[in-house]
PDB file of C-alpha atoms in Angstrom:
ATOM      1  CA  UNK H   1      12.734 -22.019 -29.621  1.00 65.00           C
ATOM      2  CA  UNK H   2      12.525 -25.795 -29.156  1.00 77.00           C
ATOM      3  CA  UNK H   3      14.625 -25.514 -25.999  1.00 77.00           C
ATOM      4  CA  UNK H   4      12.408 -22.733 -24.670  1.00 81.00           C
ATOM      5  CA  UNK H   5       9.209 -24.722 -25.250  1.00 85.00           C
ATOM      6  CA  UNK H   6      10.677 -27.896 -23.787  1.00 82.00           C
ATOM      7  CA  UNK H   7      11.918 -26.235 -20.602  1.00 81.00           C
ATOM      8  CA  UNK H   8       8.797 -24.140 -20.213  1.00 86.00           C
ATOM      9  CA  UNK H   9       6.816 -27.375 -20.214  1.00 89.00           C
ATOM     10  CA  UNK H  10       9.362 -28.891 -17.818  1.00 85.00           C
ATOM     11  CA  UNK H  11       8.993 -25.973 -15.392  1.00 85.00           C
ATOM     12  CA  UNK H  12       5.220 -26.251 -15.504  1.00 90.00           C
ATOM     13  CA  UNK H  13       5.284 -29.984 -14.799  1.00 92.00           C
ATOM     14  CA  UNK H  14       7.795 -29.632 -11.966  1.00 88.00           C
ATOM     15  CA  UNK H  15       5.881 -26.740 -10.421  1.00 87.00           C
ATOM     16  CA  UNK H  16       2.731 -28.847 -10.454  1.00 91.00           C
ATOM     17  CA  UNK H  17       4.413 -31.936  -9.012  1.00 91.00           C
ATOM     18  CA  UNK H  18       6.297 -29.989  -6.342  1.00 88.00           C
ATOM     19  CA  UNK H  19       3.177 -28.019  -5.323  1.00 91.00           C
ATOM     20  CA  UNK H  20       4.806 -24.705  -6.192  1.00 91.00           C
ATOM     21  CA  UNK H  21       1.628 -23.481  -7.869  1.00 92.00           C
ATOM     22  CA  UNK H  22      -0.324 -24.317  -4.736  1.00 93.00           C
ATOM     23  CA  UNK H  23       2.147 -22.540  -2.457  1.00 93.00           C
ATOM     24  CA  UNK H  24       2.197 -19.434  -4.638  1.00 93.00           C
ATOM     25  CA  UNK H  25      -1.584 -19.470  -4.951  1.00 94.00           C
ATOM     26  CA  UNK H  26      -2.069 -19.703  -1.193  1.00 94.00           C
ATOM     27  CA  UNK H  27       0.583 -17.078  -0.490  1.00 92.00           C
ATOM     28  CA  UNK H  28      -1.025 -14.566  -2.839  1.00 94.00           C
ATOM     29  CA  UNK H  29      -4.742 -15.345  -2.773  1.00 94.00           C
ATOM     30  CA  UNK H  30      -5.229 -16.197   0.902  1.00 92.00           C
ATOM     31  CA  UNK H  31      -4.480 -12.679   2.112  1.00 92.00           C
ATOM     32  CA  UNK H  32      -6.701 -11.206  -0.603  1.00 94.00           C
ATOM     33  CA  UNK H  33      -9.644 -12.873   1.117  1.00 93.00           C
ATOM     34  CA  UNK H  34      -8.561 -12.710   4.743  1.00 92.00           C
ATOM     35  CA  UNK H  35      -7.434  -9.077   4.953  1.00 90.00           C
ATOM     36  CA  UNK H  36     -10.822  -7.394   4.359  1.00 90.00           C
ATOM     37  CA  UNK H  37     -12.632  -9.928   6.541  1.00 91.00           C
ATOM     38  CA  UNK H  38     -10.212  -9.580   9.449  1.00 88.00           C
ATOM     39  CA  UNK H  39     -10.269  -5.793   9.209  1.00 86.00           C
ATOM     40  CA  UNK H  40     -14.053  -5.886   9.310  1.00 84.00           C
ATOM     41  CA  UNK H  41     -13.994  -8.094  12.399  1.00 82.00           C
ATOM     42  CA  UNK H  42     -11.201  -6.179  14.126  1.00 77.00           C
ATOM     43  CA  UNK H  43     -13.424  -3.614  15.929  1.00 70.00           C
ATOM     44  CA  UNK H  44     -15.624  -6.411  17.264  1.00 72.00           C
ATOM     45  CA  UNK H  45     -12.585  -8.358  18.435  1.00 69.00           C
ATOM     46  CA  UNK H  46     -11.170  -5.335  20.237  1.00 67.00           C
ATOM     47  CA  UNK H  47     -14.481  -4.127  21.643  1.00 68.00           C
ATOM     48  CA  UNK H  48     -14.273  -6.424  24.653  1.00 66.00           C
ATOM     49  CA  UNK H  49     -10.679  -5.437  25.386  1.00 65.00           C
ATOM     50  CA  UNK H  50     -10.647  -1.685  24.802  1.00 64.00           C
ATOM     51  CA  UNK H  51     -12.918   0.808  26.493  1.00 63.00           C
ATOM     52  CA  UNK H  52     -14.015   3.830  24.533  1.00 57.00           C
ATOM     53  CA  UNK H  53     -15.141   4.749  21.064  1.00 57.00           C
ATOM     54  CA  UNK H  54     -13.343   2.384  18.703  1.00 53.00           C
ATOM     55  CA  UNK H  55     -14.543   4.317  15.674  1.00 53.00           C
ATOM     56  CA  UNK H  56     -12.310   7.210  16.687  1.00 54.00           C
ATOM     57  CA  UNK H  57      -9.376   4.920  17.423  1.00 58.00           C
ATOM     58  CA  UNK H  58      -9.504   2.679  14.371  1.00 65.00           C
ATOM     59  CA  UNK H  59     -10.242   4.111  10.944  1.00 72.00           C
ATOM     60  CA  UNK H  60     -10.906   1.242   8.544  1.00 81.00           C
ATOM     61  CA  UNK H  61     -12.279   1.737   5.049  1.00 86.00           C
ATOM     62  CA  UNK H  62     -12.097   0.191   1.611  1.00 91.00           C
ATOM     63  CA  UNK H  63      -8.787   1.872   0.777  1.00 91.00           C
ATOM     64  CA  UNK H  64      -7.109   0.627   3.944  1.00 90.00           C
ATOM     65  CA  UNK H  65      -8.320  -2.908   3.188  1.00 91.00           C
ATOM     66  CA  UNK H  66      -6.567  -2.852  -0.193  1.00 94.00           C
ATOM     67  CA  UNK H  67      -3.479  -1.223   1.303  1.00 93.00           C
ATOM     68  CA  UNK H  68      -3.326  -3.941   3.924  1.00 93.00           C
ATOM     69  CA  UNK H  69      -3.296  -6.531   1.148  1.00 94.00           C
ATOM     70  CA  UNK H  70      -0.461  -4.669  -0.573  1.00 95.00           C
ATOM     71  CA  UNK H  71       1.440  -4.705   2.723  1.00 94.00           C
ATOM     72  CA  UNK H  72       1.049  -8.480   2.965  1.00 94.00           C
ATOM     73  CA  UNK H  73       2.201  -8.917  -0.641  1.00 94.00           C
ATOM     74  CA  UNK H  74       5.210  -6.833   0.270  1.00 93.00           C
ATOM     75  CA  UNK H  75       6.053  -8.874   3.363  1.00 92.00           C
ATOM     76  CA  UNK H  76       4.675 -12.360   4.020  1.00 92.00           C
ATOM     77  CA  UNK H  77       3.909 -13.211   0.396  1.00 94.00           C
ATOM     78  CA  UNK H  78       7.369 -12.102  -0.706  1.00 94.00           C
ATOM     79  CA  UNK H  79       8.921 -14.483   1.805  1.00 93.00           C
ATOM     80  CA  UNK H  80       6.722 -17.344   0.572  1.00 93.00           C
ATOM     81  CA  UNK H  81       7.682 -16.640  -3.045  1.00 93.00           C
ATOM     82  CA  UNK H  82      11.392 -16.543  -2.229  1.00 93.00           C
ATOM     83  CA  UNK H  83      11.285 -19.781  -0.251  1.00 91.00           C
ATOM     84  CA  UNK H  84       9.286 -21.482  -2.999  1.00 90.00           C
ATOM     85  CA  UNK H  85      11.515 -20.437  -5.895  1.00 89.00           C
ATOM     86  CA  UNK H  86      14.929 -20.169  -4.270  1.00 84.00           C
ATOM     87  CA  UNK H  87      16.222 -23.489  -5.599  1.00 76.00           C
ATOM     88  CA  UNK H  88      14.892 -23.212  -9.141  1.00 72.00           C
ATOM     89  CA  UNK H  89      18.222 -22.296 -10.695  1.00 65.00           C
ATOM     90  CA  UNK H  90      20.894 -23.030  -8.097  1.00 64.00           C
ATOM     91  CA  UNK H  91      19.863 -26.690  -7.767  1.00 63.00           C
ATOM     92  CA  UNK H  92      20.351 -27.327 -11.468  1.00 65.00           C
ATOM     93  CA  UNK H  93      23.725 -25.618 -11.464  1.00 60.00           C
ATOM     94  CA  UNK H  94      25.036 -27.428  -8.380  1.00 59.00           C
ATOM     95  CA  UNK H  95      23.796 -30.833  -9.577  1.00 57.00           C
ATOM     96  CA  UNK H  96      25.053 -30.214 -13.128  1.00 60.00           C
ATOM     97  CA  UNK H  97      21.791 -31.439 -14.613  1.00 62.00           C
ATOM     98  CA  UNK H  98      22.268 -29.435 -17.790  1.00 59.00           C
ATOM     99  CA  UNK H  99      25.518 -30.886 -19.065  1.00 55.00           C
ATOM    100  CA  UNK H 100      23.758 -33.670 -20.957  1.00 56.00           C
ATOM    101  CA  UNK H 101      20.981 -31.475 -22.467  1.00 61.00           C
ATOM    102  CA  UNK H 102      23.603 -28.920 -23.510  1.00 57.00           C
ATOM    103  CA  UNK H 103      25.659 -31.626 -25.198  1.00 58.00           C
ATOM    104  CA  UNK H 104      22.531 -32.475 -27.191  1.00 58.00           C
ATOM    105  CA  UNK H 105      22.107 -28.896 -28.390  1.00 59.00           C
ATOM    106  CA  UNK H 106      19.984 -27.291 -25.668  1.00 66.00           C
ATOM    107  CA  UNK H 107      20.261 -23.501 -25.535  1.00 75.00           C
ATOM    108  CA  UNK H 108      21.132 -22.343 -22.004  1.00 76.00           C
ATOM    109  CA  UNK H 109      19.820 -18.839 -22.667  1.00 82.00           C
ATOM    110  CA  UNK H 110      16.427 -20.270 -23.569  1.00 83.00           C
ATOM    111  CA  UNK H 111      16.427 -22.326 -20.370  1.00 81.00           C
ATOM    112  CA  UNK H 112      16.994 -19.259 -18.189  1.00 83.00           C
ATOM    113  CA  UNK H 113      14.399 -17.207 -20.070  1.00 88.00           C
ATOM    114  CA  UNK H 114      11.880 -20.053 -19.788  1.00 88.00           C
ATOM    115  CA  UNK H 115      12.362 -20.182 -16.018  1.00 88.00           C
ATOM    116  CA  UNK H 116      12.028 -16.430 -15.585  1.00 90.00           C
ATOM    117  CA  UNK H 117       8.971 -16.019 -17.807  1.00 92.00           C
ATOM    118  CA  UNK H 118       7.241 -19.064 -16.364  1.00 92.00           C
ATOM    119  CA  UNK H 119       7.334 -17.805 -12.792  1.00 93.00           C
ATOM    120  CA  UNK H 120       6.795 -14.174 -13.772  1.00 93.00           C
ATOM    121  CA  UNK H 121       3.611 -14.973 -15.692  1.00 94.00           C
ATOM    122  CA  UNK H 122       2.410 -17.331 -12.954  1.00 95.00           C
ATOM    123  CA  UNK H 123       2.794 -14.688 -10.266  1.00 95.00           C
ATOM    124  CA  UNK H 124       1.298 -12.018 -12.547  1.00 95.00           C
ATOM    125  CA  UNK H 125      -1.856 -14.103 -12.987  1.00 95.00           C
ATOM    126  CA  UNK H 126      -2.135 -14.846  -9.271  1.00 96.00           C
ATOM    127  CA  UNK H 127      -1.566 -11.203  -8.273  1.00 96.00           C
ATOM    128  CA  UNK H 128      -4.178  -9.834 -10.674  1.00 96.00           C
ATOM    129  CA  UNK H 129      -6.610 -12.516  -9.538  1.00 96.00           C
ATOM    130  CA  UNK H 130      -5.759 -11.680  -5.925  1.00 96.00           C
ATOM    131  CA  UNK H 131      -6.426  -7.972  -6.389  1.00 96.00           C
ATOM    132  CA  UNK H 132      -9.758  -8.690  -8.072  1.00 96.00           C
ATOM    133  CA  UNK H 133     -10.816 -10.880  -5.146  1.00 96.00           C
ATOM    134  CA  UNK H 134      -9.531  -8.377  -2.607  1.00 95.00           C
ATOM    135  CA  UNK H 135     -11.356  -5.537  -4.358  1.00 95.00           C
ATOM    136  CA  UNK H 136     -14.607  -7.493  -4.323  1.00 95.00           C
ATOM    137  CA  UNK H 137     -14.425  -8.236  -0.604  1.00 93.00           C
ATOM    138  CA  UNK H 138     -13.209  -4.727   0.250  1.00 93.00           C
ATOM    139  CA  UNK H 139     -16.055  -3.051  -1.648  1.00 94.00           C
ATOM    140  CA  UNK H 140     -18.587  -5.483  -0.218  1.00 92.00           C
ATOM    141  CA  UNK H 141     -17.511  -5.001   3.398  1.00 90.00           C
ATOM    142  CA  UNK H 142     -16.613  -1.300   3.385  1.00 90.00           C
ATOM    143  CA  UNK H 143     -18.534   1.605   1.887  1.00 85.00           C
ATOM    144  CA  UNK H 144     -16.188   4.494   2.648  1.00 86.00           C
ATOM    145  CA  UNK H 145     -13.184   5.815   0.710  1.00 85.00           C
ATOM    146  CA  UNK H 146     -13.830   3.651  -2.352  1.00 90.00           C
ATOM    147  CA  UNK H 147     -10.991   3.371  -4.862  1.00 92.00           C
ATOM    148  CA  UNK H 148     -11.728   3.081  -8.570  1.00 92.00           C
ATOM    149  CA  UNK H 149     -11.192  -0.434  -9.899  1.00 94.00           C
ATOM    150  CA  UNK H 150      -8.829   0.818 -12.609  1.00 94.00           C
ATOM    151  CA  UNK H 151      -6.547   2.290  -9.931  1.00 94.00           C
ATOM    152  CA  UNK H 152      -6.476  -1.046  -8.152  1.00 95.00           C
ATOM    153  CA  UNK H 153      -5.525  -2.760 -11.413  1.00 95.00           C
ATOM    154  CA  UNK H 154      -2.690  -0.258 -11.884  1.00 95.00           C
ATOM    155  CA  UNK H 155      -1.460  -1.151  -8.403  1.00 96.00           C
ATOM    156  CA  UNK H 156      -1.680  -4.833  -9.325  1.00 96.00           C
ATOM    157  CA  UNK H 157       0.429  -4.178 -12.426  1.00 96.00           C
ATOM    158  CA  UNK H 158       3.053  -2.288 -10.411  1.00 96.00           C
ATOM    159  CA  UNK H 159       3.284  -5.065  -7.836  1.00 97.00           C
ATOM    160  CA  UNK H 160       3.607  -7.603 -10.657  1.00 96.00           C
ATOM    161  CA  UNK H 161       6.482  -5.665 -12.229  1.00 96.00           C
ATOM    162  CA  UNK H 162       8.209  -5.548  -8.865  1.00 97.00           C
ATOM    163  CA  UNK H 163       7.860  -9.307  -8.504  1.00 96.00           C
ATOM    164  CA  UNK H 164       9.233  -9.700 -12.028  1.00 96.00           C
ATOM    165  CA  UNK H 165      12.311  -7.832 -10.828  1.00 97.00           C
ATOM    166  CA  UNK H 166      12.483  -9.948  -7.663  1.00 96.00           C
ATOM    167  CA  UNK H 167      12.345 -13.192  -9.652  1.00 95.00           C
ATOM    168  CA  UNK H 168      15.147 -12.100 -11.972  1.00 94.00           C
ATOM    169  CA  UNK H 169      17.221 -10.876  -9.028  1.00 95.00           C
ATOM    170  CA  UNK H 170      16.696 -14.225  -7.308  1.00 94.00           C
ATOM    171  CA  UNK H 171      17.750 -16.079 -10.468  1.00 90.00           C
ATOM    172  CA  UNK H 172      20.827 -13.876 -10.812  1.00 92.00           C
ATOM    173  CA  UNK H 173      21.948 -14.479  -7.240  1.00 91.00           C
ATOM    174  CA  UNK H 174      21.149 -18.184  -7.618  1.00 87.00           C
ATOM    175  CA  UNK H 175      23.541 -18.273 -10.567  1.00 84.00           C
ATOM    176  CA  UNK H 176      26.290 -17.058  -8.226  1.00 86.00           C
ATOM    177  CA  UNK H 177      25.615 -18.959  -5.009  1.00 84.00           C
ATOM    178  CA  UNK H 178      25.188 -22.723  -4.886  1.00 78.00           C
ATOM    179  CA  UNK H 179      22.705 -22.613  -2.012  1.00 83.00           C
ATOM    180  CA  UNK H 180      19.313 -21.179  -2.870  1.00 83.00           C
ATOM    181  CA  UNK H 181      18.676 -20.029   0.703  1.00 89.00           C
ATOM    182  CA  UNK H 182      21.615 -17.622   0.450  1.00 91.00           C
ATOM    183  CA  UNK H 183      20.160 -16.097  -2.710  1.00 90.00           C
ATOM    184  CA  UNK H 184      16.745 -15.784  -1.054  1.00 92.00           C
ATOM    185  CA  UNK H 185      18.185 -14.068   2.025  1.00 94.00           C
ATOM    186  CA  UNK H 186      20.163 -11.648  -0.126  1.00 95.00           C
ATOM    187  CA  UNK H 187      17.046 -10.739  -2.112  1.00 95.00           C
ATOM    188  CA  UNK H 188      15.210 -10.143   1.152  1.00 95.00           C
ATOM    189  CA  UNK H 189      18.048  -7.954   2.400  1.00 96.00           C
ATOM    190  CA  UNK H 190      18.114  -5.943  -0.837  1.00 95.00           C
ATOM    191  CA  UNK H 191      14.341  -5.596  -0.600  1.00 96.00           C
ATOM    192  CA  UNK H 192      14.711  -4.006   2.840  1.00 95.00           C
ATOM    193  CA  UNK H 193      17.528  -1.730   1.666  1.00 95.00           C
ATOM    194  CA  UNK H 194      15.436  -0.692  -1.326  1.00 95.00           C
ATOM    195  CA  UNK H 195      12.568   0.175   1.028  1.00 94.00           C
ATOM    196  CA  UNK H 196      14.907   2.479   2.941  1.00 95.00           C
ATOM    197  CA  UNK H 197      16.442   4.097  -0.135  1.00 95.00           C
ATOM    198  CA  UNK H 198      13.036   4.977  -1.562  1.00 94.00           C
ATOM    199  CA  UNK H 199      12.744   7.605   1.179  1.00 93.00           C
ATOM    200  CA  UNK H 200      15.507   9.609  -0.510  1.00 93.00           C
ATOM    201  CA  UNK H 201      13.607  11.874  -2.889  1.00 90.00           C
ATOM    202  CA  UNK H 202      16.413  12.401  -5.412  1.00 91.00           C
ATOM    203  CA  UNK H 203      16.800   8.703  -6.185  1.00 94.00           C
ATOM    204  CA  UNK H 204      13.377   7.319  -5.221  1.00 93.00           C
ATOM    205  CA  UNK H 205      12.087   7.128  -8.794  1.00 93.00           C
ATOM    206  CA  UNK H 206      15.017   4.898  -9.769  1.00 95.00           C
ATOM    207  CA  UNK H 207      14.539   2.465  -6.886  1.00 95.00           C
ATOM    208  CA  UNK H 208      12.534  -0.726  -7.604  1.00 96.00           C
ATOM    209  CA  UNK H 209      10.705  -0.469  -4.280  1.00 96.00           C
ATOM    210  CA  UNK H 210       9.129   2.746  -5.544  1.00 95.00           C
ATOM    211  CA  UNK H 211       6.747   0.486  -7.461  1.00 96.00           C
ATOM    212  CA  UNK H 212       5.405  -0.714  -4.109  1.00 96.00           C
ATOM    213  CA  UNK H 213       5.119   2.849  -2.838  1.00 94.00           C
ATOM    214  CA  UNK H 214       3.233   3.949  -5.942  1.00 94.00           C
ATOM    215  CA  UNK H 215       0.937   0.939  -5.727  1.00 95.00           C
ATOM    216  CA  UNK H 216       0.203   1.629  -2.072  1.00 94.00           C
ATOM    217  CA  UNK H 217      -0.540   5.323  -2.622  1.00 92.00           C
ATOM    218  CA  UNK H 218      -2.515   4.741  -5.846  1.00 91.00           C
ATOM    219  CA  UNK H 219      -0.571   7.500  -7.589  1.00 85.00           C
ATOM    220  CA  UNK H 220       1.277   7.592 -10.905  1.00 83.00           C
ATOM    221  CA  UNK H 221       3.920  10.217 -10.128  1.00 80.00           C
ATOM    222  CA  UNK H 222       7.219   9.315 -11.856  1.00 79.00           C
ATOM    223  CA  UNK H 223       5.651   5.969 -12.712  1.00 91.00           C
ATOM    224  CA  UNK H 224       7.215   5.689 -16.180  1.00 93.00           C
ATOM    225  CA  UNK H 225      10.700   6.535 -14.922  1.00 93.00           C
ATOM    226  CA  UNK H 226      10.478   3.851 -12.264  1.00 94.00           C
ATOM    227  CA  UNK H 227       9.047   1.251 -14.638  1.00 95.00           C
ATOM    228  CA  UNK H 228      11.693   1.880 -17.303  1.00 96.00           C
ATOM    229  CA  UNK H 229      14.446   1.817 -14.672  1.00 96.00           C
ATOM    230  CA  UNK H 230      13.246  -1.499 -13.263  1.00 96.00           C
ATOM    231  CA  UNK H 231      12.896  -3.034 -16.720  1.00 96.00           C
ATOM    232  CA  UNK H 232      16.446  -1.923 -17.514  1.00 97.00           C
ATOM    233  CA  UNK H 233      17.673  -3.576 -14.313  1.00 96.00           C
ATOM    234  CA  UNK H 234      15.792  -6.719 -15.336  1.00 96.00           C
ATOM    235  CA  UNK H 235      17.451  -6.829 -18.752  1.00 95.00           C
ATOM    236  CA  UNK H 236      20.924  -6.349 -17.266  1.00 96.00           C
ATOM    237  CA  UNK H 237      20.370  -8.957 -14.561  1.00 95.00           C
ATOM    238  CA  UNK H 238      18.958 -11.421 -17.087  1.00 93.00           C
ATOM    239  CA  UNK H 239      22.030 -11.099 -19.310  1.00 93.00           C
ATOM    240  CA  UNK H 240      24.333 -11.518 -16.320  1.00 93.00           C
ATOM    241  CA  UNK H 241      22.326 -14.532 -15.161  1.00 90.00           C
ATOM    242  CA  UNK H 242      22.683 -16.211 -18.549  1.00 87.00           C
ATOM    243  CA  UNK H 243      26.409 -15.500 -18.546  1.00 88.00           C
ATOM    244  CA  UNK H 244      26.868 -16.898 -15.031  1.00 83.00           C
ATOM    245  CA  UNK H 245      24.670 -19.865 -15.864  1.00 79.00           C
ATOM    246  CA  UNK H 246      26.881 -20.806 -18.789  1.00 73.00           C
ATOM    247  CA  UNK H 247      30.088 -20.344 -16.807  1.00 74.00           C
ATOM    248  CA  UNK H 248      28.936 -22.237 -13.713  1.00 68.00           C
ATOM    249  CA  UNK H 249      27.324 -25.108 -15.582  1.00 59.00           C
ATOM    250  CA  UNK H 250      30.682 -26.206 -16.937  1.00 53.00           C
ATOM    251  CA  UNK H 251      32.891 -24.982 -14.105  1.00 53.00           C
TER     252      UNK H 251
END
């Protein structure tokens, strides 16, 4: 427990000093504000370039504003998160920073768990805050096809769980590869593959990306199966990460 508290504090201090909080905040919150505003301005921007009735060409409502934010979380924000966190574990392994703390009794399992929970909770807070902001702007700017706030919060929770999986997957791959950029690229590749596999009905509910699909459609079909599957993957990957971390630290 002492190791967990110490390294949780260490991660918080380093994230503050290295502007990781700022990068994550901008990557998640910025689009929450910009998406509804840009969608509202889009018809006016295109009016001078496109002849005809734009209302029939572009259907923009409150639901589409939230869905556009989910799309950005699934694309640009994901890239920002990966680039920000990609060296969190691999740098310590490659530089062998933990040999001395371990010799003094530090628990490596607690270190890994502290890293995972720190970033998972940070992103959870930012995502929920982002959805609240996005909902406010979307409801303010658009009056059609309103989604209940509780459904938006469910989508926020699903996105957060997916990011929890992404963080653990990134940590796992970082425990294998010495360069964080390789781990980040592999996570991005698996993210794309997962997006393709979710189109296969028989296995969709077991695919992590299904959380994104459910969040985007504001439905709860097979939601528990997907959540339990993803949490199981997270547990397995966490255990493998701890094992690799111990092996590579003293390799």
